Amino acid sequence: MASFGLGGLNAASRRRSVQSRNAAVERRNLITVCRFSVKTLIDRSCFETIDDSSPEFNNFAAILEQILSHRLKGQISWFGYESPRSFWDYIKVACRKVSHNCICSIENMENVSSSRAKGRAWIRVALMEKHLSEYISTALRDFKTTRRFYEDGAIVMGEEANMLAGMLLGLNAIDFSFCLKGEGLDGNYPAVIDYTPYLKFTQSSDSISSDEEELRTLGSTGSESSSPENIGPPFFMDDNSWYNKCKRVDQKYHLTLEQKGYLEELVCLREAKLAESITQNKLLRQKIESMDVAHKMEKEQLEYIIVELQDQLTVLKNNDLRSRQELTTHLTNQWPSPGALDVNAVALDTLLYRKQNKQWDDFHSLDQLSADVSLSQTSLDPSHSQDGDGKQDGLNLLSEGKEDTPSLLGLCGSLTSVASYKSLTSLKSSEYLASPTTEMTSPGLTPS
């Protein structure tokens, strides 16, 4: 039993080792054939345009499709069954971060319906855009999505993936021309790789010499004469091999020359863009500096204007305050003092008293009333307020012996009131009284 258990373990380990070897060989074969196909594409592009009819391109597309489909996980349905997937399902998710990608345009193509056909169309469009290496590099950097779509041991999960992205970078120097409506987009049949262009057997020097001897032997037995002149094929083959080698070297030289020209043109373009960027940067710096200077000047001007406006506002406030003070002083000087108002009231009361006592004379009534009114008006002046008592005595002397006349009938009540002042004005207008030289202002009114 123990020997049987050890034998089972050894068989399982051998099976695992065989599987790992097969997977490694498969990955190495695909990567090596992909490198050869890229080289043949670059060599062919030196002589003709690469399109759908080129066998080198068809082989490269088949190799890339098999690499991207290597150990691709199936899609599990609702019932637990696993349906096959195409590499396009992985590409359209992992390459969405590429700027200006063609994912949406390929999804909206009318003549392409299956997932495999969309993947083949994507390979052609990416080659024409010269972005295939960028797409692959972006997809490989998204390790989480790659892990979700591929099993362990896949090419895109191993170290060979970085080699793949580097190999595809050389295809950016080739101009491709494809028709996206051709038969190459048919997704009903899987792509098959043709290995024959990449198979080559190189013999050693010993084996070549033995072959020459064998050819000589065959030539001597098959012909009448075995002279050295009839032994020509080995030398002819050797010249042909040297000619082929020179041709290949010349092709490589032309390819390298074209790549050098492309890189020089690219460098010149980048230098022109860099010089343009430097010029724009200098212009922007000068513009910013000029704007800073203009801003500082505007700020200084605004500060000067603000100071000037503040000075003008202060002057206006001082003028307004001075005007108010002058107006107040003027109104105060025009307003009569309380002593003058008392004198005026006493004079008017005296006139009313004499009217009541019938001491006014008819002939002198008008003269007496004019004198009294003039006396009362002069008493309103502050400068004459000190002589009020003397003038009152003179009024009493003038009014003695006078009788009341009808001209004083309008002077009923006290002249200190507004109504009495209005009655006095009516008497002046009807010419019963002598017109005074100055108008009398009622003490009860506020001067305006």
mmCIF file of N, CA and C in Angstrom, residues 38 40-43 45 48-50 127-128 130 170-176 255 259 262:
data_model
loop_
_atom_site.group_PDB
_atom_site.id
_atom_site.type_symbol
_atom_site.label_atom_id
_atom_site.label_comp_id
_atom_site.label_asym_id
_atom_site.label_seq_id
_atom_site.Cartn_x
_atom_site.Cartn_y
_atom_site.Cartn_z
ATOM 1 N N VAL A 38 6.866 39.819 -36.488
ATOM 2 C CA VAL A 38 7.088 41.272 -36.482
ATOM 3 C C VAL A 38 8.264 41.629 -37.376
ATOM 4 N N THR A 40 9.394 39.895 -39.997
ATOM 5 C CA THR A 40 9.002 39.723 -41.397
ATOM 6 C C THR A 40 8.077 40.848 -41.868
ATOM 7 N N LEU A 41 7.225 41.344 -41.000
ATOM 8 C CA LEU A 41 6.371 42.473 -41.364
ATOM 9 C C LEU A 41 7.207 43.711 -41.647
ATOM 10 N N ILE A 42 8.200 43.976 -40.801
ATOM 11 C CA ILE A 42 9.059 45.149 -41.006
ATOM 12 C C ILE A 42 9.861 45.007 -42.292
ATOM 13 N N ASP A 43 10.363 43.771 -42.590
ATOM 14 C CA ASP A 43 11.104 43.559 -43.831
ATOM 15 C C ASP A 43 10.211 43.738 -45.049
ATOM 16 N N SER A 45 7.528 45.561 -45.290
ATOM 17 C CA SER A 45 7.081 46.949 -45.447
ATOM 18 C C SER A 45 8.083 47.806 -46.208
ATOM 19 N N GLU A 48 6.733 46.893 -50.035
ATOM 20 C CA GLU A 48 5.337 47.046 -50.429
ATOM 21 C C GLU A 48 4.499 47.458 -49.219
ATOM 22 N N THR A 49 3.308 47.941 -49.523
ATOM 23 C CA THR A 49 2.389 48.357 -48.460
ATOM 24 C C THR A 49 1.712 47.139 -47.859
ATOM 25 N N ILE A 50 1.611 47.130 -46.559
ATOM 26 C CA ILE A 50 1.007 46.007 -45.857
ATOM 27 C C ILE A 50 -0.502 46.211 -45.812
ATOM 28 N N LEU A 127 -3.343 49.079 -35.485
ATOM 29 C CA LEU A 127 -2.141 49.141 -36.312
ATOM 30 C C LEU A 127 -2.155 50.375 -37.208
ATOM 31 N N MET A 128 -3.310 50.710 -37.778
ATOM 32 C CA MET A 128 -3.377 51.909 -38.615
ATOM 33 C C MET A 128 -3.190 53.180 -37.792
ATOM 34 N N LYS A 130 -1.282 53.263 -35.186
ATOM 35 C CA LYS A 130 0.053 53.142 -34.582
ATOM 36 C C LYS A 130 -0.008 53.208 -33.059
ATOM 37 N N GLY A 170 7.845 48.241 -32.428
ATOM 38 C CA GLY A 170 8.482 48.454 -33.724
ATOM 39 C C GLY A 170 7.505 48.582 -34.873
ATOM 40 N N LEU A 171 6.248 48.153 -34.675
ATOM 41 C CA LEU A 171 5.253 48.250 -35.746
ATOM 42 C C LEU A 171 4.749 49.672 -35.948
ATOM 43 N N ASN A 172 5.100 50.594 -35.060
ATOM 44 C CA ASN A 172 4.648 51.981 -35.232
ATOM 45 C C ASN A 172 5.319 52.669 -36.419
ATOM 46 N N ALA A 173 6.409 52.083 -36.927
ATOM 47 C CA ALA A 173 7.103 52.682 -38.066
ATOM 48 C C ALA A 173 6.524 52.229 -39.405
ATOM 49 N N ILE A 174 5.518 51.358 -39.398
ATOM 50 C CA ILE A 174 4.948 50.813 -40.632
ATOM 51 C C ILE A 174 3.607 51.482 -40.893
ATOM 52 N N ASP A 175 3.362 51.792 -42.154
ATOM 53 C CA ASP A 175 2.069 52.342 -42.575
ATOM 54 C C ASP A 175 1.195 51.204 -43.086
ATOM 55 N N PHE A 176 0.128 50.907 -42.362
ATOM 56 C CA PHE A 176 -0.796 49.836 -42.734
ATOM 57 C C PHE A 176 -2.011 50.425 -43.445
ATOM 58 N N LEU A 255 15.939 49.120 -43.849
ATOM 59 C CA LEU A 255 14.957 49.229 -42.776
ATOM 60 C C LEU A 255 15.459 50.112 -41.642
ATOM 61 N N GLN A 259 13.920 53.598 -40.383
ATOM 62 C CA GLN A 259 13.613 53.839 -38.973
ATOM 63 C C GLN A 259 14.388 55.033 -38.438
ATOM 64 N N TYR A 262 12.672 58.076 -39.664
ATOM 65 C CA TYR A 262 11.432 58.289 -38.912
ATOM 66 C C TYR A 262 11.718 58.871 -37.535
#
